[in-house]
Short mmCIF file of C-alpha atoms in Angstrom, two decimals:
data_model
loop_
_atom_site.label_atom_id
_atom_site.label_comp_id
_atom_site.label_asym_id
_atom_site.label_seq_id
_atom_site.Cartn_x
_atom_site.Cartn_y
_atom_site.Cartn_z
CA MET W 24 9.19 -1.98 -25.93
CA LYS W 25 12.25 -3.53 -24.35
CA LEU W 26 14.04 -0.92 -22.27
CA ASN W 27 17.74 -0.25 -22.74
CA SER W 28 17.91 2.68 -20.40
CA LYS W 29 20.46 5.45 -20.53
CA VAL W 30 22.13 5.59 -17.12
CA PHE W 31 22.91 9.01 -15.63
CA ASP W 32 24.62 9.40 -12.28
CA PHE W 33 23.48 11.94 -9.72
CA ASP W 34 25.81 14.74 -10.82
CA GLN W 35 24.98 14.59 -14.54
CA PHE W 36 21.31 13.70 -14.23
CA ALA W 37 19.83 17.22 -14.18
CA SER W 38 21.85 18.52 -17.14
CA GLU W 39 21.31 15.40 -19.25
CA MET W 40 17.56 15.41 -18.65
CA ALA W 41 17.45 19.08 -19.66
CA LYS W 42 19.24 18.17 -22.91
CA LEU W 43 16.74 15.41 -23.63
CA LYS W 44 13.86 17.86 -23.14
CA ASN W 45 15.24 21.00 -24.77
CA GLU W 46 17.62 19.70 -27.45
CA LYS W 47 16.18 16.31 -28.41
CA HIS W 48 12.54 17.29 -27.92
CA PHE W 49 11.57 14.53 -25.49
CA ASP W 50 8.78 16.77 -24.27
CA TYR W 51 6.34 14.12 -23.00
CA LEU W 52 7.16 12.50 -19.66
CA VAL W 53 5.25 9.22 -19.94
CA THR W 54 5.87 8.02 -16.38
CA ILE W 55 8.38 7.78 -13.55
CA VAL W 56 9.00 4.35 -12.07
CA GLY W 57 10.44 4.31 -8.58
CA GLU W 58 12.24 1.07 -7.82
CA ASP W 59 14.34 -0.65 -5.20
CA PHE W 60 17.15 -2.11 -7.32
CA GLY W 61 18.45 -4.26 -4.48
CA GLU W 62 22.22 -3.98 -4.01
CA GLU W 63 22.33 -0.98 -6.37
CA GLY W 64 20.02 0.94 -4.06
CA LEU W 65 16.94 3.01 -4.73
CA GLY W 66 16.39 4.82 -8.00
CA CYS W 67 14.04 5.78 -10.80
CA VAL W 68 13.36 4.87 -14.41
CA TYR W 69 11.97 7.68 -16.58
CA ILE W 70 10.14 6.91 -19.83
CA LEU W 71 10.11 9.83 -22.29
CA GLU W 72 8.62 10.45 -25.73
CA ASN W 73 9.44 12.85 -28.54
CA THR W 74 5.97 14.04 -29.61
CA GLU W 75 7.17 14.89 -33.13
CA SER W 76 8.82 11.58 -34.06
CA HIS W 77 7.06 9.46 -31.38
CA GLU W 78 10.43 7.98 -30.49
CA ARG W 79 10.62 6.72 -26.92
CA THR W 80 13.58 6.39 -24.63
CA SER W 81 14.18 5.50 -21.01
CA VAL W 82 16.57 6.87 -18.42
CA LYS W 83 17.74 5.22 -15.22
CA THR W 84 19.27 7.06 -12.29
CA LEU W 85 20.21 5.85 -8.82
CA ALA W 86 19.43 7.90 -5.75
CA LYS W 87 22.34 9.47 -3.90
CA LYS W 88 22.70 8.54 -0.25
CA VAL W 89 22.91 11.53 2.08
CA GLY W 90 23.11 10.10 5.58
CA ASP W 91 20.06 7.86 5.91
CA GLU W 92 18.18 9.63 3.12
CA SER W 93 18.06 8.90 -0.63
CA VAL W 94 17.82 11.89 -2.96
CA VAL W 95 17.33 12.53 -6.69
CA ASN W 96 17.12 15.88 -8.49
CA SER W 97 13.56 16.83 -9.38
CA VAL W 98 12.52 17.28 -13.03
CA VAL W 99 9.34 19.19 -12.17
CA GLY W 100 10.91 22.29 -13.71
CA LEU W 101 11.16 20.46 -17.04
CA TRP W 102 7.91 18.47 -17.03
CA LYS W 103 4.96 19.61 -14.90
CA ALA W 104 3.62 16.04 -14.97
CA ALA W 105 6.46 15.15 -12.60
CA ASP W 106 4.70 16.95 -9.73
CA LEU W 107 2.43 14.05 -8.70
CA LEU W 108 4.66 11.37 -10.24
CA GLU W 109 7.59 12.32 -7.98
CA ARG W 110 5.31 12.56 -4.95
CA GLU W 111 4.12 9.02 -5.70
CA VAL W 112 7.72 7.74 -5.74
CA PHE W 113 8.44 9.58 -2.47
CA ASP W 114 5.30 8.11 -0.91
CA PHE W 115 6.15 4.49 -1.70
CA LEU W 116 9.97 4.49 -1.70
CA GLY W 117 11.01 7.49 0.39
CA ILE W 118 13.19 9.09 -2.30
CA LYS W 119 13.30 12.83 -1.73
CA PHE W 120 13.35 14.93 -4.92
CA LEU W 121 15.58 17.96 -4.55
CA GLY W 122 13.86 21.17 -5.64
CA HIS W 123 10.33 19.76 -5.64
CA PRO W 124 8.23 22.37 -3.79
CA ASP W 125 5.72 20.00 -2.22
CA MET W 126 7.20 16.75 -0.92
CA ARG W 127 4.21 15.25 0.85
CA ARG W 128 2.74 11.77 0.77
CA LEU W 129 0.25 11.41 -2.06
CA PHE W 130 -1.69 8.18 -1.42
CA LEU W 131 -0.85 7.02 2.10
CA ARG W 132 -1.66 8.66 5.42
CA SER W 133 0.77 11.26 6.69
CA ASP W 134 1.51 9.10 9.75
CA PHE W 135 2.17 5.92 7.72
CA LYS W 136 5.45 4.35 8.83
CA GLY W 137 7.88 3.10 6.21
CA TYR W 138 7.89 2.89 2.44
CA PRO W 139 6.03 -0.18 1.16
CA LEU W 140 7.76 -0.65 -2.21
CA ARG W 141 11.17 -1.06 -0.63
CA LYS W 142 12.25 -4.70 -0.60
CA ASP W 143 13.06 -4.55 3.12
CA PHE W 144 9.64 -3.17 4.09
CA LYS W 145 8.07 -5.07 7.00
CA GLN W 146 4.33 -4.97 7.30
CA THR W 147 2.94 -4.33 10.78
CA ASP W 148 -0.51 -4.43 12.30
CA ASP W 149 -0.16 -0.89 13.62
CA TYR W 150 -3.28 0.77 12.25
CA THR W 151 -5.22 3.62 13.71
CA LEU W 152 -8.76 4.83 13.21
CA ASP W 153 -7.80 8.30 14.42
CA ASP W 154 -8.09 11.22 12.03
CA ASP W 155 -5.07 11.76 9.82
CA VAL W 156 -3.42 15.01 10.89
CA GLU W 157 -2.47 16.58 7.58
CA PRO W 158 0.31 19.17 7.34
CA ASP W 159 -0.62 22.56 5.87
CA PHE W 160 2.79 22.87 4.29
CA GLY W 161 4.88 21.03 1.71
CA MET W 162 8.55 20.23 2.27
CA GLU W 163 11.25 21.39 -0.15
CA TYR W 164 14.73 19.80 0.02
CA TRP W 165 18.14 20.77 -1.35
CA LEU W 166 21.81 20.08 -0.74
CA ASN W 167 23.94 22.93 0.63
CA ASP W 168 27.53 23.65 -0.40
CA GLU W 169 28.79 21.08 2.09
CA GLY W 170 26.52 18.37 0.66
CA LYS W 171 24.18 18.30 3.65
CA LEU W 172 20.46 17.85 3.14
CA CYS W 173 18.51 21.01 3.99
CA CYS W 174 14.80 21.63 3.95
CA LYS W 175 12.17 24.29 4.38
CA GLN W 176 8.42 24.40 4.72
CA ASN W 177 6.32 25.89 1.89
CA ARG W 178 2.91 26.92 3.17
CA LEU W 179 -0.01 25.63 1.16
CA PHE W 180 -2.51 28.26 2.30
CA ALA W 181 -2.36 31.93 3.21
CA ASP W 182 -4.00 33.09 6.44
CA ASP W 183 -7.04 34.51 4.66
CA ASP W 184 -7.53 31.65 2.19
CA TYR W 185 -11.03 30.18 2.04
CA VAL W 186 -10.67 26.41 1.58
CA VAL W 187 -13.47 24.05 0.52
CA ASN W 188 -13.23 20.29 0.15
CA ILE W 189 -14.89 18.91 -3.00
CA GLY W 190 -15.17 15.22 -2.08
CA PRO W 191 -14.14 12.62 -1.14
CA GLN W 192 -17.85 11.73 -0.84
CA HIS W 193 -19.29 13.79 -3.67
CA PRO W 194 -21.23 12.49 -6.70
CA SER W 195 -19.44 14.71 -9.20
CA THR W 196 -15.98 13.38 -8.29
CA HIS W 197 -17.13 9.97 -9.62
CA GLY W 198 -15.62 8.18 -6.65
CA VAL W 199 -13.60 8.93 -3.55
CA LEU W 200 -11.46 11.81 -4.77
CA ARG W 201 -10.87 14.86 -2.59
CA LEU W 202 -10.01 18.19 -4.18
CA GLN W 203 -8.90 20.72 -1.59
CA THR W 204 -9.96 23.93 -3.31
CA VAL W 205 -8.85 27.47 -2.40
CA LEU W 206 -11.53 29.99 -3.41
CA ASP W 207 -11.72 33.72 -3.94
CA GLY W 208 -15.46 34.22 -3.89
CA GLU W 209 -16.68 31.83 -6.57
CA LYS W 210 -13.33 31.71 -8.37
CA VAL W 211 -10.80 28.92 -7.95
CA LYS W 212 -7.34 30.06 -6.82
CA ARG W 213 -5.67 26.68 -6.25
CA ILE W 214 -6.47 22.97 -6.16
CA TYR W 215 -4.62 20.34 -4.13
CA PRO W 216 -5.72 16.78 -4.99
CA HIS W 217 -5.79 14.20 -2.17
CA LEU W 218 -5.63 10.64 -3.45
CA GLY W 219 -5.48 7.11 -2.09
CA TYR W 220 -8.88 6.67 -0.44
CA ILE W 221 -9.23 3.32 -2.22
CA HIS W 222 -5.54 2.58 -2.76
CA ARG W 223 -5.12 -1.21 -2.57
CA GLY W 224 -1.38 -1.63 -3.10
CA ILE W 225 -1.83 -3.51 -6.38
CA GLU W 226 1.76 -3.00 -7.54
CA LYS W 227 3.08 -4.41 -4.24
CA MET W 228 0.67 -7.34 -4.39
CA CYS W 229 1.92 -8.29 -7.85
CA GLU W 230 5.44 -8.86 -6.48
CA ASN W 231 4.09 -11.85 -4.54
CA MET W 232 1.84 -13.24 -7.26
CA THR W 233 2.54 -15.37 -10.28
CA TYR W 234 1.95 -13.69 -13.64
CA PRO W 235 -1.46 -15.34 -14.28
CA GLN W 236 -2.61 -14.41 -10.76
CA SER W 237 -1.82 -10.73 -11.34
CA LEU W 238 -4.22 -10.43 -14.29
CA ALA W 239 -7.40 -10.18 -12.21
CA LEU W 240 -6.16 -7.00 -10.55
CA THR W 241 -6.29 -4.94 -13.77
CA ASP W 242 -10.01 -5.60 -14.29
CA ARG W 243 -10.84 -3.69 -11.11
CA LEU W 244 -8.65 -0.67 -11.82
CA ASN W 245 -11.19 0.79 -14.21
CA TYR W 246 -14.19 -1.31 -15.11
CA LEU W 247 -14.74 1.01 -18.11
CA SER W 248 -11.33 0.12 -19.56
CA ALA W 249 -10.91 -3.39 -18.16
CA MET W 250 -10.18 -4.92 -21.58
CA MET W 251 -7.52 -2.34 -22.42
CA HIS W 252 -5.94 -2.50 -18.98
CA ARG W 253 -5.57 -6.27 -19.14
CA HIS W 254 -4.39 -5.92 -22.76
CA ALA W 255 -1.46 -3.83 -21.52
CA LEU W 256 -0.53 -6.33 -18.81
CA VAL W 257 -0.72 -9.44 -20.98
CA GLY W 258 1.02 -7.45 -23.74
CA VAL W 259 4.09 -6.64 -21.66
CA ILE W 260 4.32 -10.25 -20.40
CA GLU W 261 3.91 -11.65 -23.92
CA GLU W 262 6.57 -9.30 -25.23
CA GLY W 263 8.94 -10.45 -22.49
CA LEU W 264 8.18 -14.10 -23.28
CA GLY W 265 8.40 -13.57 -27.04
CA VAL W 266 4.93 -15.02 -27.66
CA GLU W 267 3.70 -14.88 -31.27
CA LEU W 268 -0.08 -14.42 -31.29
CA SER W 269 -2.38 -15.66 -34.02
CA ASP W 270 -4.26 -13.15 -36.17
CA ARG W 271 -7.53 -14.45 -34.72
CA ILE W 272 -6.43 -13.37 -31.23
CA LYS W 273 -5.39 -9.93 -32.51
CA TYR W 274 -8.69 -9.41 -34.36
CA ILE W 275 -10.82 -10.39 -31.38
CA ARG W 276 -8.77 -8.32 -28.92
CA THR W 277 -9.09 -5.24 -31.14
CA ILE W 278 -12.86 -5.66 -31.45
CA MET W 279 -13.24 -6.21 -27.69
CA ASP W 280 -11.10 -3.15 -26.91
CA GLU W 281 -13.31 -1.00 -29.13
CA LEU W 282 -16.51 -2.40 -27.63
CA GLN W 283 -15.10 -1.50 -24.22
CA ARG W 284 -14.26 2.01 -25.52
CA LEU W 285 -17.88 2.40 -26.65
CA ASP W 286 -19.01 1.26 -23.21
CA SER W 287 -16.80 3.89 -21.54
CA HIS W 288 -17.60 6.74 -23.94
CA LEU W 289 -21.34 6.11 -23.60
CA LEU W 290 -21.09 6.34 -19.82
CA PHE W 291 -18.90 9.46 -20.21
CA CYS W 292 -21.51 11.20 -22.37
CA GLY W 293 -24.26 10.24 -19.94
CA CYS W 294 -22.33 11.37 -16.86
CA CYS W 295 -21.40 14.69 -18.46
CA ALA W 296 -25.11 15.30 -18.88
CA GLN W 297 -25.95 14.13 -15.37
CA ASP W 298 -23.24 16.30 -13.78
CA LEU W 299 -24.80 19.31 -15.51
CA GLY W 300 -28.28 18.30 -14.37
CA ALA W 301 -29.57 16.82 -17.64
CA LEU W 302 -31.13 13.46 -16.80
CA THR W 303 -32.65 12.54 -20.17
CA ALA W 304 -29.32 12.28 -22.00
CA PHE W 305 -27.95 10.13 -19.15
CA LEU W 306 -30.85 7.68 -19.56
CA TYR W 307 -30.38 7.55 -23.34
CA CYS W 308 -26.68 6.69 -22.99
CA MET W 309 -27.28 4.09 -20.28
CA ARG W 310 -30.01 2.51 -22.43
CA ASP W 311 -27.61 2.04 -25.35
CA ARG W 312 -24.70 1.02 -23.14
CA GLU W 313 -26.75 -2.01 -22.11
CA HIS W 314 -26.71 -3.19 -25.73
CA VAL W 315 -22.90 -3.01 -25.80
CA LEU W 316 -22.64 -4.94 -22.53
CA ASN W 317 -25.06 -7.58 -23.82
CA VAL W 318 -22.80 -8.26 -26.81
CA MET W 319 -19.66 -8.51 -24.63
CA GLU W 320 -21.32 -10.63 -21.95
CA GLU W 321 -22.29 -13.40 -24.36
CA THR W 322 -18.61 -14.14 -24.97
CA THR W 323 -16.86 -12.99 -21.79
CA GLY W 324 -19.49 -13.82 -19.16
CA GLY W 325 -19.00 -10.44 -17.48
CA ARG W 326 -20.75 -7.10 -17.53
CA LEU W 327 -19.06 -4.91 -14.93
CA ILE W 328 -15.79 -6.84 -14.69
CA GLN W 329 -14.23 -8.22 -17.86
CA ASN W 330 -11.58 -10.94 -17.48
CA TYR W 331 -11.34 -12.26 -21.01
CA TYR W 332 -7.67 -11.94 -22.00
CA ARG W 333 -5.01 -14.46 -20.93
CA ILE W 334 -1.26 -14.60 -21.35
CA GLY W 335 -1.08 -16.08 -24.83
CA GLY W 336 -4.55 -15.24 -26.06
CA LEU W 337 -8.15 -15.41 -24.87
CA GLN W 338 -10.07 -17.21 -22.15
CA ASP W 339 -12.35 -18.82 -24.72
CA ASP W 340 -13.41 -18.42 -28.33
CA ILE W 341 -16.12 -15.96 -29.32
CA ASP W 342 -19.78 -16.92 -28.95
CA PRO W 343 -21.40 -18.36 -32.12
CA ASN W 344 -23.75 -15.34 -32.22
CA PHE W 345 -20.98 -12.78 -31.58
CA VAL W 346 -20.46 -11.70 -35.21
CA LYS W 347 -24.18 -11.22 -35.87
CA ASN W 348 -24.74 -9.39 -32.58
CA VAL W 349 -21.82 -7.04 -33.18
CA LYS W 350 -23.05 -6.18 -36.67
CA ASP W 351 -26.55 -5.52 -35.30
CA LEU W 352 -25.04 -3.32 -32.57
CA VAL W 353 -23.05 -1.24 -35.07
CA LYS W 354 -26.15 -0.72 -37.19
CA TYR W 355 -28.17 0.29 -34.12
CA LEU W 356 -25.62 2.64 -32.54
CA ARG W 357 -24.72 4.85 -35.51
CA PRO W 358 -27.94 6.91 -35.54
CA MET W 359 -28.12 6.92 -31.73
CA ILE W 360 -24.90 8.95 -31.37
CA GLN W 361 -26.51 11.87 -33.20
CA GLU W 362 -29.42 11.56 -30.80
CA TYR W 363 -27.10 12.35 -27.86
CA MET W 364 -26.05 15.53 -29.65
CA ASP W 365 -29.66 16.47 -30.40
CA VAL W 366 -30.85 16.04 -26.84
CA PHE W 367 -27.76 17.35 -25.00
CA GLY W 368 -24.54 18.03 -26.93
CA ASP W 369 -25.92 20.87 -29.09
CA ASN W 370 -28.12 22.31 -26.36
CA VAL W 371 -27.48 26.03 -25.78
CA ILE W 372 -27.09 25.38 -22.03
CA THR W 373 -24.45 22.72 -22.74
CA HIS W 374 -22.48 25.15 -24.91
CA ASN W 375 -22.63 27.82 -22.21
CA ARG W 376 -21.48 25.38 -19.52
CA PHE W 377 -18.73 23.71 -21.62
CA GLU W 378 -17.21 26.32 -23.91
CA GLY W 379 -14.11 28.03 -22.54
CA VAL W 380 -14.28 25.92 -19.37
CA GLY W 381 -11.15 24.15 -18.10
CA PRO W 382 -8.93 25.42 -20.93
CA MET W 383 -5.57 23.73 -21.51
CA SER W 384 -3.27 24.67 -24.39
CA LEU W 385 -1.47 22.11 -26.55
CA THR W 386 1.89 22.93 -24.93
CA ASP W 387 0.45 22.58 -21.44
CA CYS W 388 -1.32 19.31 -22.31
CA VAL W 389 2.03 17.81 -23.34
CA ASN W 390 3.84 19.29 -20.33
CA TYR W 391 1.24 17.98 -17.87
CA ALA W 392 0.88 14.65 -19.79
CA VAL W 393 -2.84 15.17 -20.41
CA THR W 394 -3.30 12.16 -22.70
CA GLY W 395 -6.40 10.69 -24.30
CA PRO W 396 -9.41 12.67 -25.55
CA ALA W 397 -8.64 15.52 -23.11
CA GLY W 398 -5.27 16.09 -24.81
CA ARG W 399 -6.56 15.48 -28.33
CA ALA W 400 -9.14 18.24 -27.75
CA ALA W 401 -6.15 20.63 -27.73
CA GLY W 402 -4.70 19.21 -30.94
CA TRP W 403 -2.18 16.77 -29.42
CA LYS W 404 -2.01 13.65 -31.60
CA ASN W 405 -1.30 11.35 -28.68
CA ASP W 406 -3.30 8.22 -29.58
CA VAL W 407 -1.20 5.16 -28.70
CA ARG W 408 -3.10 3.13 -31.32
CA LYS W 409 -1.58 5.37 -34.02
CA ASN W 410 1.81 6.27 -32.51
CA HIS W 411 2.71 2.82 -31.13
CA PRO W 412 0.27 0.45 -32.85
CA TYR W 413 -0.56 -2.94 -31.39
CA ALA W 414 -3.04 -5.72 -32.20
CA MET W 415 -4.72 -4.81 -35.55
CA TYR W 416 -4.78 -1.01 -35.25
CA ASP W 417 -2.21 -0.48 -38.01
CA LYS W 418 -4.12 -2.80 -40.36
CA VAL W 419 -7.43 -0.90 -40.42
CA GLU W 420 -8.34 2.60 -41.58
CA TRP W 421 -9.55 5.08 -39.01
CA LYS W 422 -8.99 8.71 -38.07
CA GLN W 423 -7.35 10.08 -34.96
CA ILE W 424 -9.79 12.74 -33.76
CA THR W 425 -8.16 16.04 -32.77
CA LEU W 426 -9.79 19.41 -32.23
CA THR W 427 -8.36 22.81 -31.30
CA GLY W 428 -10.84 24.29 -28.83
CA ALA W 429 -8.82 22.93 -25.88
CA ASP W 430 -11.82 23.21 -23.57
CA SER W 431 -14.50 20.99 -22.06
CA MET W 432 -16.76 21.36 -25.11
CA ASP W 433 -14.15 19.91 -27.42
CA ARG W 434 -13.34 17.13 -24.96
CA TYR W 435 -16.98 16.10 -25.13
CA LEU W 436 -17.01 16.31 -28.93
CA VAL W 437 -13.84 14.20 -29.23
CA HIS W 438 -15.60 11.44 -27.30
CA ILE W 439 -18.64 11.69 -29.59
CA GLN W 440 -16.55 11.49 -32.76
CA GLU W 441 -14.37 8.69 -31.39
CA MET W 442 -17.45 6.50 -31.03
CA TYR W 443 -17.93 6.70 -34.81
CA GLN W 444 -14.27 5.70 -35.27
CA SER W 445 -14.69 2.71 -32.94
CA LEU W 446 -17.66 1.59 -35.01
CA ASP W 447 -15.57 1.95 -38.19
CA ILE W 448 -12.78 -0.19 -36.72
CA ILE W 449 -15.19 -2.87 -35.56
CA GLU W 450 -16.99 -2.89 -38.92
CA GLN W 451 -13.77 -3.50 -40.85
CA LEU W 452 -12.78 -6.44 -38.64
CA ILE W 453 -15.98 -8.23 -37.71
CA ASP W 454 -16.57 -9.93 -41.10
CA ASN W 455 -12.93 -10.88 -41.52
CA ILE W 456 -11.99 -12.67 -38.28
CA PRO W 457 -9.63 -15.41 -39.51
CA GLU W 458 -9.64 -19.01 -38.41
CA GLY W 459 -6.92 -20.07 -36.01
CA GLU W 460 -6.01 -20.55 -32.37
CA PHE W 461 -7.71 -18.38 -29.76
CA TYR W 462 -5.02 -19.32 -27.23
CA ILE W 463 -1.32 -20.09 -27.63
CA LYS W 464 -0.56 -22.64 -24.93
CA GLN W 465 1.95 -21.52 -22.30
CA LYS W 466 4.01 -23.41 -19.75
CA PRO W 467 2.22 -24.27 -16.47
CA ILE W 468 4.60 -21.94 -14.60
CA ILE W 469 5.35 -18.77 -16.54
CA LYS W 470 8.77 -17.21 -16.01
CA VAL W 471 9.63 -14.05 -17.94
CA PRO W 472 13.33 -13.77 -18.91
CA GLU W 473 15.43 -11.17 -17.15
CA GLY W 474 14.94 -7.64 -18.47
CA GLN W 475 12.75 -4.53 -18.42
CA TRP W 476 9.81 -3.82 -20.74
CA TYR W 477 7.11 -1.18 -21.14
CA PHE W 478 3.88 -1.78 -23.06
CA SER W 479 1.12 0.79 -23.44
CA VAL W 480 -2.38 0.86 -24.88
CA GLU W 481 -4.93 3.57 -25.56
CA GLY W 482 -7.41 3.34 -22.73
CA ALA W 483 -10.75 5.12 -22.78
CA SER W 484 -9.31 8.18 -21.00
CA GLY W 485 -5.68 8.17 -22.15
CA GLU W 486 -2.51 6.13 -22.19
CA PHE W 487 -2.39 3.15 -19.87
CA GLY W 488 0.97 1.43 -19.64
CA VAL W 489 2.70 -1.34 -17.70
CA TYR W 490 6.40 -1.40 -16.80
CA LEU W 491 7.82 -4.84 -16.01
CA ASP W 492 11.18 -5.58 -14.43
CA SER W 493 11.81 -9.32 -14.38
CA LYS W 494 14.63 -11.26 -12.75
CA GLY W 495 13.61 -14.50 -14.46
CA ASP W 496 11.28 -15.63 -11.68
CA LYS W 497 7.62 -16.65 -11.74
CA SER W 498 6.70 -13.30 -10.16
CA PRO W 499 7.64 -9.80 -11.35
CA TYR W 500 10.45 -8.05 -9.50
CA ARG W 501 8.69 -4.73 -10.10
CA LEU W 502 5.40 -4.10 -11.89
CA LYS W 503 4.43 -0.47 -12.33
CA MET W 504 1.17 0.65 -13.90
CA ARG W 505 0.89 4.05 -15.58
CA PRO W 506 -2.67 5.13 -14.72
CA MET W 507 -4.65 7.25 -17.16
CA GLY W 508 -6.08 9.56 -14.53
CA LEU W 509 -3.12 10.55 -12.33
CA THR W 510 -1.71 13.18 -14.67
CA LEU W 511 -5.23 14.31 -15.61
CA THR W 512 -5.90 15.01 -11.94
CA GLY W 513 -2.54 16.78 -11.63
CA ALA W 514 -3.59 19.16 -14.43
CA LEU W 515 -6.84 20.22 -12.75
CA ASP W 516 -5.11 23.05 -10.88
CA LYS W 517 -3.75 24.52 -14.12
CA MET W 518 -7.08 24.10 -15.92
CA LEU W 519 -9.23 25.68 -13.22
CA ARG W 520 -7.30 28.66 -11.87
CA GLY W 521 -9.55 31.69 -12.34
CA GLN W 522 -12.56 29.55 -13.27
CA LYS W 523 -15.81 29.37 -11.30
CA ILE W 524 -16.33 26.61 -8.75
CA ALA W 525 -19.21 25.25 -10.85
CA ASP W 526 -16.68 24.84 -13.68
CA LEU W 527 -14.74 22.40 -11.49
CA VAL W 528 -17.60 19.93 -11.75
CA THR W 529 -17.83 20.44 -15.51
CA THR W 530 -14.09 20.04 -16.05
CA GLY W 531 -13.87 16.95 -13.86
CA ALA W 532 -16.63 15.33 -15.92
CA ALA W 533 -15.01 16.31 -19.23
CA ILE W 534 -11.50 14.94 -18.54
CA ASP W 535 -13.03 11.58 -17.58
CA PHE W 536 -10.89 10.23 -14.74
CA VAL W 537 -11.86 7.06 -12.86
CA ILE W 538 -10.69 6.90 -9.26
CA PRO W 539 -9.60 3.23 -8.86
CA ASP W 540 -7.39 3.74 -11.92
CA ILE W 541 -5.67 6.67 -10.18
CA ASP W 542 -5.30 4.99 -6.80
CA ARG W 543 -4.53 1.39 -7.81
#
């Protein structure tokens, strides 16, 4: 969507945002984009959605200068998802959010100097291999009656707290994620996520790359959603350029997205089993995932990394055997999905380990922006393919799977049922791929007209979106990616308070985050 943001100044920002949430029902905070607007100064763009009408709007506010500091009022009291989103903006731009109880860096080291997404940031070679001395307190800022910036320290741990680190090197965190966990015996009292162990500065890199060069970076964010991630990036660029795609491109992209979803959901089902100690189900899922990858590889040339979409279409046309292989795959996979339930999903041990574990109500899922299957397990109809359709998703018949258990069991079952829906979508399209161009030729140097756009897709684990601010150059002025896993990780504390420490492993597996997607 092209953004025509409402602009609120510092004094009216808090009250106007409260009206949007409480009176106009914009209860889903999609993302917060921190940006250096040049001469205007630092500020933020907020993208919001009304979960009843699915209307979206955007709000822009500029940070107020208080001495050398830039400040914005926090919205964490309105949307809990803002907790990590505001810390991310603080980390990269140095904007302090007034009233946020825990203003610490989120991705970068505590001793990192400067704020890399500012336009005047100068890179240095000052790097240390010393241990990062982490504060055991979060900073809270406010303005006093005289307009001066005040702060206090909020302690993260009590003197008698027992703190255990789950990760960053731990197989059940599925990558380098560190969860600083406060325990009372075996029960979880509090979780503080520590991110950024594989942060690569992708959004900063894009500012110095041409649009085609930036595409390769999305494939490595989440190899299980590489097609969808690149779909979002090429989608926002194509929308800015006004490119009209052929139906052939839309058909093939939709099929490839759903093959990638099957790839991801199969690995999810296998890893859920493995994290609970059930090896057989993991081997079954990995066996069948190979068949999905074989079908994709024939056309794309990749198995782990998929780089098939281009600005204006596809890298190449589908393989001559693609249609036959896809139809054979659909026929093969349908009975196999029930096999995963027989060997693992309906096992009494699985029910005991999953049911009632990591609960999250519908209201909390919206408030914490728990999108994807994890949110749909609580009844939230959040599927981007239905609410903001793209490609061919509004031209085929399929069901949005929602359950009401709001626990890890239902999150697993949503994934199982969604695989059937992916097969239904593929089946409706595969025999009807129209003739036409697989690529709409673009200019040698692509320049997106001036403006701001946001384009989102339904990734395997939730909404993945890309915000683009263009000044008419061959490189983006600001490119912000909304990761699927950041808000999922931010909700772990709410899900796990009072649960057993073993339930942390179960819940982490069931919400299906992928670490490079979080860190970027």
